[in-house]
Structure formats: C-alpha cells, structure tokens
C-alpha cells in the first residue's frame, strides 16, 4: 500500500516536471488551430448554400407551382427573422413539436405539392448531388443570425420533448458504451483537437448550437442539425435513425432549451 | 456480455436504488423516461438489419449509468465495478504484453464498426482503440484529446512491473471494473478489441522502447 | 452552369481586394465511391477575373484546390461601382460567369 | 502571343510537346494561358513539376512567403497564401510536395495585380508547401511545412 502510494507520488512529481513543456507545446498547437479557423472564417462556403437557399425559397416550384414565401416556421407565414432560433416548437396545425427541417418539409408538401418522399430523398448532399434542404436550412438559419436562441419549451408537448431529449442524451448503448453525455457532459475537454462543449450547461449548449447549420470542411457541405445528430449516432456505432425522427427532434429541443439566450452565429464553419 | 449476472444484479439495484438515490437530481427524462425509451427505439429506420438493432440493447451497467447521469452513488458504483471485474478474460497463453508497434497502430485508428446507410465502414475495416481521441500518448502526436488523462510516459512513470501490466490490461478490457460509469469504453467486454490486441496496446503503454516512453 | 459564385470586391486606398467563393465539387479523380469504383476527376481548370475589360488575374487550378474553391487577391485601381467579372471553366467544359460591383 | 500558341498547337501534338517546350523555356505558362498546363499538373514530383513550369531549380528567397497556419485541422481544406516583395512578379504557383501531383494552382498576375494571393488546398498528409514566383523572368521559391492532423471522434 505504502509502496503504491510512493509510486504514485513519484509519478506525480515526474508528471509535474513534464507538464511545463507539454503546456507550452499545447498552447502553440492551440494558437495554430485558432489561426486555421480564423483563415476559414472569412469566406465560408456556407454562403454559397445560403445564396442558393434564398433562390429556392422564392422560386415557384412543385406540382402547385408555389414558392415557400407563405411557409409558417412558427413566427407567422413568410416570417423568417428569428424563426430558426425559436425552433423546435409545437405547431397547432400538425399537433406536433417540429424542428426547422420537419417544418420545412411540411411546407414543401402542403404549399408546393411535393410528396414527403420526393422532398426528403436528398435530405443531405452527396458529391455531385446537391441537397435543396441543406441550402434552404442554411438560408433560414442565417435569418436568425444575431438573434437569441429562444426555446423555453413551455408548451406541455415541448416540455415533454425536452425531457425525452434529456433521457436520450444520457442513454448508453452499443459496443463502445457511448451516450451523448460521455463526450458532451463535462467542461473543458476536447476530442483530438476539437473542443467539446458541456451540452448540459447554457454556455456549452449555446456554444454548440449557435453555429449550426455549419459548413463541414471534412465533408465539403453544410450539415443541418438533423445531419449532425444522426451522425453522432453513427459515431456511437448505433443503427441509423429516420430523417426527422422524434428522437432527433427531442434531442434538439433539449439542446435548444439549454442553449436558450445564446446569440446565434450562423452559418458556422467547422473541420 | 454476461446477461444472467446482469439480470441478477439488476434486481439487486432495483432494491438498493431508493436508499441511495440522489433526490436533488432526478433520473434523466423524469416521468417521461419510459416514453423516451419507446420514442428512441421506434426512431430507427425499418431497414436497419436486426443485428444492428441489437446495438441498442443495454446491460445493467449502461442502464444504471444513464439513470445516474454517469455519477452513481458509491455503493452502487462499487457493485457495478465488481460486476464488471468478473467479466475480464485473458489471452490463452497468458502473456499480457505484446508488440508496441501493433499497439501504436491500434491507438491511432478511430474507425471501424460504423453502421448505417450514410457512411458505414466497409467490411473488414480495422477497428482501432481510438486512444488518441481521449488520451495524450506519444509526444509526436499533437492531435490528442483530453477526455481521459494524459498517458504520456505511462511506463516511464509507473514502470513495467507485472502489477502495472495487469492493471493496464484489465483497465482496457473493462474500464468499469475500476470506476463505474467512466467515459472509457469496455474494449474487451464488447469484443471491440481482442485480448491479443489489448496486449499490444499494453506494450505501447509500458514498453521502454515505445514512443510513449522513449520520446 | 453550376451554382452562383459569391464575389466580394472592395476598394480601399486605391487598391481593390477581391474575394471569390466558387461552388464546385473539385473531385480529384482518386477517390473511390462506396462501391469501390473510382470517381472521375471533375474540377475547375481555369479561372479569370476581370476589372471591366482588363484581366486582373488568371489562374489555373489542379484537383488539389479544395472543394468550393476560395480565392482572394488585390489589384491597384478600381473604383466604387466598377464591374468585376469572374469566369471559370472546368475539365468537363462547363463554364460560369458572375459579376459584382466594387463596394 | 496568341498566334505563337496556335502555331505551337498546330505543329505539335498536344500536351507532351507543350510540356517539352515549357521545359525548354520556349513558352511559359503565361503564354499558354488559354490551355490548362496539363504537363505541369500531371507531374508527380516537385522536380518534374518545376521542370514542366519551366522553373528549373529556383533560388530560395526571403522575399517570398508562404502564409498559412502551421497546423491544419483538416487536410481537405488548408488555407494557404503567397506573398512576395520582388519586382515585376508575373506568375505565382503553389506546390504541395507530398500530394500525388505537386502542383495545386498557378496564378498569372498582370501588371497592377499584387503578388499576394490566397486560396485553399487539399493536403493528403503533412507536407512542405512551396510558393514559386517569377520575378523579372527569374524564378524564386519559399517553403513552409503544414502539419495535417486527424480530428473528431472518428479519428
């Protein structure tokens, strides 16, 4: 026992001796990563998606030859300012808590006359195959830039969604024992060189949520929040959820509720 | 996975839990926990093969950790630790230290085991330990995570006694044998890494020639 | 045809800075798809920027320029309201031109 | 200039000849502007690329700078720039030593355009990045190493 303690103490001392050097190296790495991110921030390719999304929003399309300009994203028909920041939200007309993507799809179906299958077939882009949804969500998101995330989840259905999201956040399973909380439940950690927000606090959830949708340089496209969370489940080595699934909307509600009050900075750009 | 043991243990927890439950922090989901489980389960694509869906199953450790937000009362934690310690298996030849060069490769690989339809790993893709995602190891790799403690100079600091070697092996095989609800996966329990692969990572950690200790 | 570019041009102290984002796949020809087949190369080969009728930059790109290419450069002259035109051509013969007034 | 290019194309057989001519310094990339410099972009090694660009073995110059971070968070998009303070710069090129084809981009700068360009490139791995500039008809070079890191949860 004492020997073990001694070992630990010696270990700690050796450790401390190295810590200085390690810290210096670390801060240099952090500086260079910051430089990298700064260089990408001016000239975010997400701007191209926003531009395209604006065109898609106003263009008359679909069997009903209608634009999306009458789409009600929760702030009234055609009102985009702040809409993204206030979603997910309960909608009386559908009786459901909907996120920006499920509501957008709803509008494309009801206003433009597309089928749900047509609209969601290309919900994310593949090389050479653009996704209208990515472009539209980037455009809608940008209309909340500078506004505060505002999802108090006061409606009973919203409150229930947020609680269910919390449950899913902590739920562990799969061959790596993962849950969302494992990587996103603590302060000041990073995975490889990427900072991980503590998504259970306003600061952490705000830091994460305010920059979506975001251009992923590793993927060469904008990721929506649905894509982000569905990919988290892929990384957890789980099976694949349905696009627009309630479990994803529940997580979004939990995160947006936690992030409420944070000012949006979107579209973002990430590795 | 030892489901029988798990079930037995589950019953124990069911009786024990109320006494130690932290009243301030309710279990995630509160009164909607059951609804949430059902919503979660029914959210997956119908064309996910059955064996993929089995990855949503939870053993007692997973369930309990979720319930306590990964911070179970000590008494429950201790029980989980015992339960997990009992799962550890060793290589047939009994040698717990392998080839650090193989371990070095495994430590860097973060892919393998991804399923789904969007970006699944191709068949036969090497499953790695993804150690650098969370730990600092060799000095030359600057892109390391900090979810776990730094393991740089692991062997240099702790030596390579049989005791240390066994500790490293056991910890990788089943991390929850030491601290219940840790963030670290149970690599051996889930057959994510074979016992032989684990010995390679042990070597990467303790071998004096390994870049973990040499640089 | 492709999607529209985003061009910004601003004059400051007699120097015009131009920043261009281009929507393009920039496929290297070395990547394999999920079925293991090589995805053919598809990338912008040439890009030209003009101030009015005068060429101010002409570039040749290879496939190692990133997807959705970004370009920034500066030239002497240019006045507020002058037209900047950017045109590109890719290895499949597709072309596109967009323009913006100097701010 | 244009006439000369046409003559070359008429009398020769495509890229190979162009490359040879370029290597011999008879034509320069600037002159062959309307045609993508296939031989230079197809070249694999640094030496072959420099040859195809007609640059031979350029002198290192402190007046040429490669700008960019020391570390890239992802190799798919690495911001790099070239700036130079040499006189009469007519051409700038960016080369990535360890990519399958070293040449990433060339920029022809007419008079009045500053020798200061920025773009973003793909890097397969950690590598030296070279900036090549042509000043008063002579070639100069500078280099910088950029480290490409793995990232995220999937390594």
XYZ file of C-alpha atoms in Angstrom:
744
model
C 0.000 0.000 0.000
C 2.705 2.456 1.033
C 4.855 1.346 -1.885
C 1.998 2.028 -4.209
C 1.465 5.437 -2.691
C 5.170 6.212 -3.090
C 5.000 5.196 -6.705
C 2.061 7.450 -7.257
C 3.808 10.351 -5.587
C 6.955 9.861 -7.644
C 4.744 9.558 -10.662
C 3.055 12.804 -9.889
C 6.374 14.562 -9.467
C 7.727 13.255 -12.760
C 4.482 14.283 -14.287
C 4.667 17.799 -12.965
C 8.193 18.127 -14.321
C 6.959 17.374 -17.807
C 3.784 19.353 -17.530
C 5.538 22.655 -18.254
C 6.849 21.522 -21.623
C 3.601 19.882 -22.530
C 1.644 23.023 -21.782
C 3.907 25.141 -23.987
C 3.550 22.729 -26.876
C -0.190 22.624 -26.301
C -0.647 26.371 -26.428
C 1.354 26.561 -29.647
C -0.915 23.910 -31.191
C -3.971 25.779 -29.951
C -2.654 29.030 -31.482
C -2.119 27.424 -34.859
C -5.546 25.780 -34.821
C -7.040 29.169 -33.999
C -5.125 30.615 -36.955
C -6.504 27.881 -39.186
C -10.080 28.557 -38.106
C -9.653 32.293 -38.483
C -8.395 31.841 -42.041
C -11.500 29.862 -42.918
C -13.998 32.146 -41.224
C -13.765 34.852 -43.895
C -15.094 33.135 -46.979
C -17.324 30.444 -45.522
C -18.566 28.249 -48.388
C -21.862 28.024 -46.484
C -22.534 31.452 -48.022
C -22.956 29.649 -51.348
C -25.650 27.467 -49.789
C -27.376 30.488 -48.307
C -27.429 32.146 -51.726
C -28.885 29.035 -53.322
C -31.395 28.637 -50.483
C -32.684 32.133 -50.985
C -33.363 31.304 -54.619
C -35.151 28.091 -53.693
C -37.277 29.882 -51.108
C -38.667 32.395 -53.587
C -38.817 30.201 -56.688
C -42.213 28.781 -57.724
C -41.759 25.013 -57.670
C -43.590 21.715 -57.351
C -46.967 20.494 -58.642
C -48.670 23.538 -57.116
C -46.149 25.906 -58.714
C -45.781 27.817 -55.463
C -42.883 29.402 -53.620
C -42.195 28.855 -49.935
C -42.836 32.503 -49.121
C -46.055 31.649 -47.273
C -44.385 28.946 -45.146
C -45.063 29.419 -41.433
C -41.983 28.455 -39.463
C -43.580 29.487 -36.212
C -43.429 33.283 -36.482
C -46.279 33.604 -38.975
C -46.467 32.928 -42.723
C -43.339 34.076 -44.535
C -41.702 35.425 -41.413
C -38.148 34.114 -41.314
C -36.448 36.505 -38.922
C -35.736 34.645 -35.698
C -37.671 31.556 -36.780
C -34.704 29.173 -36.662
C -33.684 30.412 -33.203
C -37.136 29.594 -31.828
C -37.334 26.005 -33.103
C -38.235 23.237 -32.313
C -41.701 24.369 -31.344
C -45.225 22.972 -31.032
C -47.438 23.600 -34.075
C -51.175 23.552 -33.658
C -51.909 22.670 -37.286
C -49.981 19.401 -37.105
C -50.288 18.791 -33.379
C -46.577 18.078 -33.237
C -43.336 19.529 -31.964
C -41.413 20.244 -35.160
C -37.870 21.346 -35.870
C -36.818 23.587 -38.743
C -36.382 20.645 -41.071
C -39.638 18.827 -40.360
C -41.489 22.138 -40.676
C -39.739 22.999 -43.936
C -40.617 19.579 -45.356
C -44.208 20.134 -44.174
C -44.294 23.418 -46.146
C -42.818 21.834 -49.270
C -45.521 19.170 -49.096
C -48.503 21.373 -48.242
C -47.593 24.547 -50.178
C -45.709 23.193 -53.167
C -47.437 19.833 -53.510
C -44.348 17.636 -53.381
C -44.620 14.251 -51.699
C -42.720 13.744 -48.456
C -40.620 11.072 -50.182
C -39.631 13.429 -53.017
C -38.605 16.162 -50.640
C -36.621 14.008 -48.242
C -34.959 11.735 -50.797
C -31.937 14.038 -50.971
C -32.065 15.399 -47.434
C -28.292 15.533 -47.374
C -25.941 16.063 -50.287
C -23.599 13.569 -51.823
C -20.652 14.540 -54.012
C -22.164 15.903 -57.208
C -25.720 15.726 -55.844
C -26.797 18.866 -54.060
C -29.453 18.896 -51.367
C -32.133 21.575 -51.519
C -32.774 21.058 -47.826
C -29.184 21.932 -46.888
C -29.434 25.137 -48.920
C -32.852 26.116 -47.575
C -31.929 25.435 -43.948
C -28.738 27.493 -44.336
C -30.832 30.365 -45.681
C -33.456 30.054 -42.929
C -30.754 29.735 -40.267
C -28.946 32.849 -41.485
C -32.152 34.813 -40.923
C -31.691 34.175 -37.196
C -28.084 35.306 -37.138
C -27.529 37.742 -34.286
C -30.721 36.701 -32.536
C -31.049 34.835 -29.278
C -31.928 31.157 -29.216
C -35.384 31.093 -27.714
C -36.836 27.669 -26.946
C -38.271 27.916 -23.414
C -40.288 24.744 -24.064
C -43.237 25.955 -22.032
C -45.940 24.169 -24.012
C -46.516 20.760 -22.384
C -45.624 18.946 -25.621
C -42.398 20.943 -25.905
C -41.573 20.296 -22.253
C -42.110 16.587 -22.811
C -39.888 16.631 -25.902
C -37.112 18.360 -23.955
C -37.321 15.789 -21.147
C -37.248 12.926 -23.616
C -34.234 14.538 -25.234
C -32.527 14.619 -21.858
C -33.191 10.912 -21.414
C -31.701 10.100 -24.829
C -28.711 12.352 -24.063
C -27.693 10.140 -21.143
C -28.718 6.798 -22.644
C -25.740 4.471 -23.107
C -25.581 1.555 -25.506
C -23.585 -0.041 -28.270
C -20.146 -1.646 -28.485
C -18.399 1.465 -27.163
C -20.760 2.180 -24.247
C -21.471 5.601 -25.738
C -24.046 8.179 -24.848
C -24.077 11.850 -25.825
C -23.063 12.693 -22.254
C -19.790 10.762 -22.463
C -18.221 13.364 -24.729
C -20.530 16.284 -24.077
C -21.189 16.140 -20.344
C -18.035 17.757 -18.951
C -16.273 21.090 -19.022
C -13.109 21.932 -20.894
C -12.445 18.661 -22.670
C -11.541 18.039 -26.256
C -11.603 15.072 -28.618
C -8.380 15.054 -30.630
C -8.003 18.828 -31.110
C -11.709 19.679 -31.155
C -13.223 21.315 -28.104
C -16.272 19.593 -26.703
C -18.906 21.753 -25.134
C -20.637 20.637 -21.968
C -24.070 20.486 -23.527
C -25.803 20.328 -20.173
C -24.974 23.973 -19.440
C -26.228 27.106 -21.165
C -22.696 28.122 -22.129
C -21.807 24.740 -23.550
C -25.050 24.107 -25.364
C -25.051 27.695 -26.580
C -21.511 27.428 -27.911
C -22.513 24.329 -29.838
C -25.964 25.296 -31.068
C -25.345 28.888 -32.127
C -23.120 27.937 -35.079
C -25.454 25.480 -36.801
C -26.123 24.911 -39.598
C -22.415 24.723 -40.289
C -20.122 24.070 -43.240
C -18.064 20.948 -42.541
C -14.745 21.200 -44.323
C -14.180 17.460 -43.874
C -17.419 16.782 -45.737
C -17.415 19.748 -48.119
C -21.005 20.593 -47.372
C -23.335 22.218 -44.888
C -24.630 19.971 -42.153
C -28.046 20.608 -40.691
C -28.748 19.754 -37.043
C -30.540 16.570 -38.139
C -27.436 15.512 -40.035
C -25.239 16.433 -37.079
C -27.215 14.342 -34.608
C -27.822 11.405 -36.938
C -24.064 11.312 -37.480
C -23.461 11.409 -33.719
C -25.460 8.201 -33.587
C -23.342 6.752 -36.378
C -20.240 7.633 -34.394
C -21.820 5.952 -31.378
C -21.964 2.879 -33.652
C -25.731 2.761 -33.418
C -28.120 1.929 -36.258
C -29.447 4.764 -38.386
C -32.424 6.846 -37.247
C -35.065 8.028 -39.682
C -34.612 11.522 -41.013
C -36.875 13.849 -38.956
C -37.315 11.173 -36.265
C -38.812 12.280 -32.965
C -35.709 11.134 -31.082
C -33.661 13.694 -33.032
C -36.245 16.440 -32.516
C -36.294 15.555 -28.811
C -32.515 15.983 -28.574
C -32.743 19.264 -30.467
C -35.425 20.533 -28.114
C -33.328 19.579 -25.071
C -30.254 21.302 -26.511
C -32.022 24.440 -27.745
C -33.806 24.774 -24.416
C -30.482 24.515 -22.585
C -28.887 26.983 -25.036
C -31.739 29.487 -24.805
C -30.454 33.048 -24.523
C -27.329 32.451 -26.617
C -26.877 34.697 -29.655
C -26.827 32.816 -32.972
C -23.698 32.982 -35.165
C -24.689 31.060 -38.230
C -23.805 29.670 -40.689
C -20.710 28.307 -38.980
C -17.655 26.560 -40.361
C -16.040 23.531 -38.733
C -13.444 20.913 -39.558
C -21.875 -9.907 -22.165
C -22.995 -11.587 -19.013
C -26.710 -11.099 -19.157
C -27.585 -13.601 -16.464
C -25.347 -11.915 -13.995
C -26.660 -8.591 -15.210
C -30.218 -9.594 -14.543
C -29.397 -10.790 -11.072
C -27.558 -7.606 -10.407
C -30.398 -5.551 -11.848
C -32.744 -6.910 -9.228
C -30.267 -6.013 -6.531
C -30.061 -2.476 -7.840
C -33.815 -2.195 -8.039
C -33.991 -2.818 -4.306
C -30.918 -0.872 -3.403
C -31.520 2.222 -5.502
C -34.165 4.069 -3.486
C -31.937 4.162 -0.430
C -29.099 5.900 -2.270
C -30.974 7.834 -4.923
C -29.852 11.448 -5.114
C -33.044 13.313 -4.518
C -31.755 16.567 -5.971
C -31.152 15.123 -9.403
C -33.934 13.034 -10.869
C -33.159 10.372 -13.443
C -32.922 11.826 -16.985
C -36.308 12.066 -18.667
C -38.132 12.196 -15.337
C -41.654 10.905 -15.696
C -41.185 10.638 -19.453
C -38.282 8.171 -19.283
C -40.438 5.288 -20.463
C -41.941 7.328 -23.304
C -38.475 8.452 -24.248
C -37.162 4.890 -24.444
C -40.059 3.978 -26.687
C -39.603 7.064 -28.901
C -35.888 6.347 -29.146
C -36.380 2.711 -30.103
C -39.032 3.464 -32.711
C -36.970 6.238 -34.319
C -34.717 3.929 -36.296
C -35.124 3.072 -39.944
C -37.132 -0.075 -40.621
C -34.452 -1.387 -42.941
C -31.766 -1.465 -40.245
C -30.843 -5.172 -40.054
C -31.838 -6.878 -36.808
C -28.265 -7.419 -35.707
C -27.645 -3.692 -35.994
C -30.643 -3.018 -33.812
C -29.167 -5.287 -31.132
C -26.648 -2.494 -30.506
C -29.400 -0.569 -28.761
C -29.623 -3.194 -26.024
C -28.436 -2.019 -22.625
C -26.784 -4.135 -19.992
C -27.187 -3.262 -16.333
C -24.104 -1.063 -16.271
C -25.340 1.063 -19.177
C -28.821 1.375 -17.730
C -27.609 2.302 -14.279
C -25.050 4.816 -15.554
C -27.705 6.563 -17.631
C -30.091 6.653 -14.722
C -27.492 8.335 -12.501
C -26.086 10.638 -15.188
C -22.825 8.681 -15.057
C -22.385 9.546 -11.409
C -23.847 6.697 -9.353
C -23.778 6.676 -5.553
C -20.583 4.979 -4.380
C -22.306 1.863 -3.135
C -23.961 1.243 -6.495
C -20.740 2.151 -8.246
C -18.866 -0.468 -6.236
C -21.366 -3.109 -7.193
C -21.021 -2.234 -10.860
C -17.261 -2.403 -10.517
C -17.402 -5.906 -9.051
C -19.793 -6.998 -11.737
C -17.511 -5.692 -14.456
C -14.327 -7.054 -12.887
C -15.813 -10.522 -13.143
C -16.004 -10.246 -16.949
C -12.285 -9.866 -17.594
C -10.745 -12.647 -19.677
C -7.087 -13.154 -20.508
C -5.252 -14.386 -23.611
C -4.912 -18.169 -23.776
C -1.101 -18.095 -23.461
C -1.400 -15.772 -20.507
C 1.077 -13.191 -21.800
C -0.290 -9.692 -21.179
C 2.311 -7.694 -23.047
C 2.511 -7.775 -26.841
C 4.081 -5.746 -29.626
C 4.150 -1.984 -29.049
C 4.339 -1.292 -32.788
C 0.999 -3.021 -33.307
C -0.355 -1.166 -30.310
C 0.804 2.143 -31.748
C -1.227 1.492 -34.894
C -4.334 0.474 -32.977
C -4.114 3.549 -30.755
C -4.342 5.850 -33.763
C -7.231 4.163 -35.560
C -10.612 5.723 -34.830
C -12.686 3.965 -37.439
C -14.323 0.573 -37.537
C -17.740 -0.634 -36.542
C -19.671 2.248 -38.081
C -23.024 1.049 -39.399
C -25.987 2.759 -41.038
C -26.620 3.718 -44.651
C -24.931 7.084 -44.967
C -21.301 6.397 -44.131
C -20.819 2.821 -42.954
C -17.320 1.415 -42.648
C -16.515 -1.011 -45.441
C -16.383 -4.677 -44.438
C -13.097 -5.671 -42.887
C -12.178 -2.142 -41.823
C -9.735 -2.240 -38.920
C -11.348 -1.455 -35.611
C -8.985 0.590 -33.558
C -8.768 1.643 -29.952
C -9.017 5.335 -30.942
C -6.890 6.076 -27.869
C -5.762 9.488 -29.165
C -9.348 10.701 -29.283
C -9.168 10.962 -25.480
C -5.565 10.497 -24.328
C -2.180 12.062 -24.903
C 0.306 9.271 -25.659
C 3.364 9.556 -27.916
C 4.872 13.032 -27.917
C 4.921 13.286 -31.708
C 1.114 13.074 -31.985
C -0.141 16.564 -31.223
C -3.772 15.847 -32.104
C -4.794 14.149 -28.888
C -7.915 14.551 -26.809
C -8.266 15.301 -23.114
C -11.399 13.379 -22.133
C -9.116 10.884 -20.408
C -5.877 11.607 -18.509
C -2.575 12.018 -20.323
C -0.801 8.682 -20.664
C 2.436 10.155 -21.949
C 5.382 8.378 -20.259
C 2.958 5.862 -18.777
C 5.666 3.215 -18.442
C 8.406 5.686 -17.609
C 6.387 6.928 -14.658
C 4.807 3.698 -13.466
C 7.360 1.148 -14.545
C 6.532 -2.132 -16.201
C 6.005 -4.437 -13.251
C 3.567 -7.325 -13.612
C 1.187 -5.360 -11.453
C 1.186 -2.367 -13.785
C 0.897 -4.564 -16.860
C -2.108 -6.361 -15.425
C -3.678 -3.082 -14.382
C -3.309 -1.674 -17.903
C -4.711 -4.845 -19.467
C -7.665 -5.005 -17.107
C -8.449 -1.321 -17.495
C -8.573 -1.576 -21.296
C -10.523 -4.826 -21.161
C -13.159 -3.468 -18.836
C -12.696 0.093 -17.623
C -15.810 -0.120 -15.472
C -14.100 -2.638 -13.229
C -12.140 0.311 -11.807
C -14.512 3.232 -11.985
C -18.124 2.601 -12.736
C -19.645 4.786 -15.442
C -16.285 6.083 -16.672
C -16.287 7.540 -20.178
C -13.894 4.857 -21.382
C -15.363 2.023 -23.464
C -15.117 -1.566 -22.276
C -12.988 -2.738 -25.175
C -12.605 -6.366 -24.168
C -16.101 -6.943 -22.846
C -17.630 -5.916 -26.173
C -15.018 -7.802 -28.215
C -14.150 -4.466 -29.760
C -10.505 -5.393 -29.296
C -9.303 -8.971 -28.977
C -7.273 -9.931 -25.892
C -4.219 -10.090 -28.175
C -4.840 -6.572 -29.482
C -5.167 -5.363 -25.921
C -1.733 -6.812 -25.096
C -0.313 -4.765 -27.986
C -1.771 -1.573 -26.572
C -0.430 -2.520 -23.140
C 3.010 -2.818 -24.742
C 2.575 0.573 -26.394
C 1.933 1.977 -22.896
C 4.665 0.258 -20.888
C 7.454 -0.816 -23.256
C 10.517 1.418 -22.705
C 11.104 1.411 -26.472
C 7.594 2.644 -27.228
C 7.324 6.301 -28.262
C 5.000 6.747 -25.285
C 8.048 6.379 -23.033
C 11.069 6.970 -25.218
C 10.416 10.483 -26.540
C -23.761 26.084 -65.419
C -23.208 25.398 -61.758
C -24.466 27.426 -58.827
C -23.778 31.157 -58.454
C -20.440 32.322 -57.106
C -20.152 34.697 -54.230
C -17.891 37.581 -55.146
C -16.922 40.439 -52.877
C -14.871 43.377 -54.112
C -13.954 46.405 -52.050
C -11.726 49.358 -52.813
C -9.583 50.880 -50.107
C -6.879 53.500 -50.655
C -6.725 52.817 -54.371
C -6.375 49.059 -54.044
C -9.252 46.693 -54.794
C -9.444 43.441 -52.867
C -11.449 40.667 -54.489
C -12.673 37.572 -52.629
C -14.355 34.782 -54.534
C -16.159 31.636 -53.428
C -16.978 29.191 -56.191
C -19.459 26.356 -55.950
C -17.669 23.341 -57.410
C -17.090 19.715 -56.483
C -13.327 19.693 -57.310
C -13.292 15.904 -57.499
C -9.716 14.633 -57.596
C -10.219 11.514 -59.698
C -8.522 9.497 -56.957
C -11.457 8.951 -54.647
C -13.447 5.733 -54.731
C -17.195 5.593 -54.198
C -18.859 3.193 -51.757
C -18.954 0.504 -54.469
C -15.186 0.804 -54.926
C -15.348 2.496 -58.343
C -13.056 5.450 -58.986
C -14.990 8.724 -59.142
C -13.817 10.542 -62.291
C -11.904 13.789 -61.926
C -14.080 16.897 -62.147
C -12.507 20.199 -61.311
C -12.118 23.792 -62.383
C -9.078 24.165 -64.618
C -9.130 27.880 -65.320
C -10.475 30.950 -63.599
C -10.196 34.536 -64.767
C -11.071 37.782 -63.049
C -11.612 40.980 -64.984
C -11.939 44.599 -63.952
C -14.103 45.971 -66.742
C -12.398 44.525 -69.831
C -8.980 44.230 -68.262
C -7.852 40.872 -66.918
C -6.591 41.297 -63.358
C -5.922 37.641 -62.562
C -5.856 34.377 -64.440
C -5.427 31.131 -62.575
C -5.021 27.515 -63.455
C -6.221 25.013 -60.870
C -5.437 21.375 -60.368
C -7.671 18.967 -58.447
C -5.910 19.694 -55.174
C -7.638 23.041 -54.875
C -10.325 22.460 -52.219
C -13.965 21.800 -52.931
C -15.931 25.049 -53.258
C -12.751 26.998 -54.052
C -11.847 30.237 -52.357
C -9.638 32.894 -53.840
C -8.525 36.316 -52.622
C -6.266 38.818 -54.401
C -5.633 42.561 -54.749
C -5.027 44.875 -57.662
C -4.210 48.578 -57.972
C -7.057 50.732 -59.192
C -10.751 50.090 -59.443
C -13.422 52.482 -58.289
C -16.672 52.086 -56.442
C -19.317 50.777 -58.834
C -16.822 49.310 -61.355
C -17.688 45.859 -62.547
C -15.653 42.796 -61.539
C -16.362 39.672 -63.590
C -15.164 36.218 -62.594
C -15.386 33.285 -65.001
C -14.354 29.677 -64.679
C -14.123 26.624 -66.880
C -13.881 23.022 -65.690
C -12.379 19.879 -67.197
C -15.790 18.805 -68.482
C -16.088 22.038 -70.433
C -18.683 23.558 -68.123
C -18.353 27.307 -67.574
C -19.874 30.038 -65.475
C -19.536 33.799 -65.094
C -20.737 36.062 -62.313
C -20.166 39.722 -61.652
C -20.271 42.211 -58.844
C -19.813 45.963 -58.477
C -16.871 47.173 -56.389
C -18.061 48.388 -52.996
C 1.334 35.821 -78.050
C -1.823 34.067 -79.056
C -0.526 33.464 -82.527
C 2.541 31.822 -81.193
C 0.454 29.464 -79.110
C -1.642 28.482 -82.088
C 1.402 27.773 -84.158
C 2.724 25.555 -81.442
C -0.528 23.648 -81.171
C -0.809 23.249 -84.930
C 2.667 21.992 -85.440
C 2.871 19.900 -82.316
C 0.888 17.062 -80.858
C -0.717 18.337 -77.699
C 0.408 18.371 -74.160
C 3.616 16.420 -74.450
C 5.076 18.898 -76.844
C 3.782 21.801 -74.811
C 5.489 20.340 -71.806
C 8.737 19.942 -73.683
C 8.574 23.454 -74.925
C 7.771 24.699 -71.493
C 10.659 22.719 -70.080
C 12.949 24.191 -72.660
C 11.753 27.636 -71.654
C 10.456 28.339 -75.156
C 6.975 29.030 -73.873
C 5.868 29.885 -70.384
C 2.615 29.084 -68.628
C 1.557 32.656 -69.137
C 1.838 32.330 -72.839
C -0.111 29.091 -72.965
C -2.792 30.666 -70.833
C -5.859 29.563 -72.755
C -4.792 25.958 -72.386
C -4.518 24.355 -68.998
C -0.915 23.353 -68.366
C -1.532 19.614 -68.337
C 2.091 18.551 -68.156
C 2.698 20.640 -65.055
C -0.469 19.499 -63.293
C 0.172 15.863 -64.260
C 3.736 15.916 -62.994
C 4.189 13.991 -59.771
C 7.405 15.086 -58.106
C 8.492 18.588 -57.240
C 11.392 18.389 -59.704
C 9.207 17.284 -62.608
C 6.653 19.974 -61.807
C 9.265 22.712 -61.693
C 10.615 21.439 -64.971
C 7.170 21.463 -66.554
C 6.688 25.019 -65.332
C 9.983 26.000 -66.879
C 11.319 26.965 -63.499
C 14.372 24.698 -63.354
C 15.820 24.910 -59.848
C 14.670 28.203 -58.421
C 16.648 30.062 -55.799
C 15.248 30.327 -52.272
C 14.195 33.846 -51.493
C 13.425 35.599 -48.239
C 11.259 37.981 -50.209
C 8.766 35.217 -50.927
C 6.432 33.979 -48.210
C 4.062 31.082 -47.856
C 1.336 32.070 -45.431
C -0.926 29.707 -43.555
C -1.254 28.003 -40.194
C 1.427 25.534 -39.040
C -1.316 23.026 -38.306
C -4.401 22.203 -40.338
C -7.425 20.856 -38.513
C -8.403 19.025 -41.672
C -6.452 18.228 -44.821
C -9.458 18.734 -47.098
C -9.308 22.496 -46.705
C -5.983 24.124 -45.900
C -5.765 27.909 -46.236
C -2.538 28.954 -47.961
C -1.338 32.196 -49.407
C 1.671 33.508 -51.249
C 3.052 36.983 -50.936
C 6.256 38.354 -52.384
C 8.025 41.679 -52.424
C 10.184 41.068 -55.509
C 9.876 43.370 -58.533
C 7.729 42.618 -61.589
C 6.168 39.399 -60.483
C 4.255 37.867 -63.381
C 3.447 34.437 -62.010
C 2.860 32.659 -58.717
C 2.391 28.922 -58.147
C 1.546 26.780 -55.125
C 3.081 23.326 -54.860
C 2.450 20.632 -52.268
C 5.379 18.281 -52.085
C 3.640 15.150 -50.828
C 0.418 15.331 -52.828
C 0.023 12.822 -55.689
C 0.526 15.745 -58.080
C 2.599 18.510 -56.560
C 1.119 21.483 -58.422
C -2.049 22.912 -56.871
C -2.527 26.185 -58.705
C -0.805 28.814 -60.819
C -1.694 32.491 -60.920
C -0.739 34.833 -63.718
C -0.544 38.373 -62.416
C -0.893 41.185 -64.945
C 0.765 44.482 -64.115
C -1.082 46.182 -61.285
C -2.116 42.956 -59.543
C -0.297 42.493 -56.244
C 1.845 39.453 -55.556
C -0.466 38.450 -52.751
C -2.960 35.651 -53.378
C -4.802 33.350 -51.025
C -6.603 30.122 -51.679
C -7.392 26.784 -50.011
C -5.914 23.449 -50.939
C -6.238 19.755 -50.155
C -3.347 18.007 -48.455
C -3.198 14.230 -48.262
C -0.730 14.380 -45.384
C 1.683 16.648 -43.549
C 3.890 18.235 -46.187
C 6.040 21.135 -47.260
C 4.178 23.747 -49.244
C 6.198 25.666 -51.812
C 5.495 29.059 -53.261
C 7.082 29.668 -56.636
C 7.213 33.157 -58.102
C 8.554 34.539 -61.333
C 10.155 37.944 -60.954
C 11.794 39.750 -63.861
C 11.836 36.451 -65.741
C 13.618 34.564 -62.938
C 12.125 32.008 -60.566
C 12.291 32.147 -56.774
C 10.895 29.880 -54.111
C 9.939 29.701 -50.443
C 8.618 26.889 -48.282
C 6.654 26.159 -45.146
C 5.640 22.910 -43.517
C 1.979 22.432 -42.700
C 1.052 19.626 -40.379
C -2.205 17.849 -41.186
C -3.914 16.443 -38.105
C -6.547 13.827 -37.573
C -9.591 15.048 -35.768
C -13.022 14.427 -34.375
C -14.419 11.263 -32.894
C -13.783 9.082 -35.943
C -10.059 9.828 -35.967
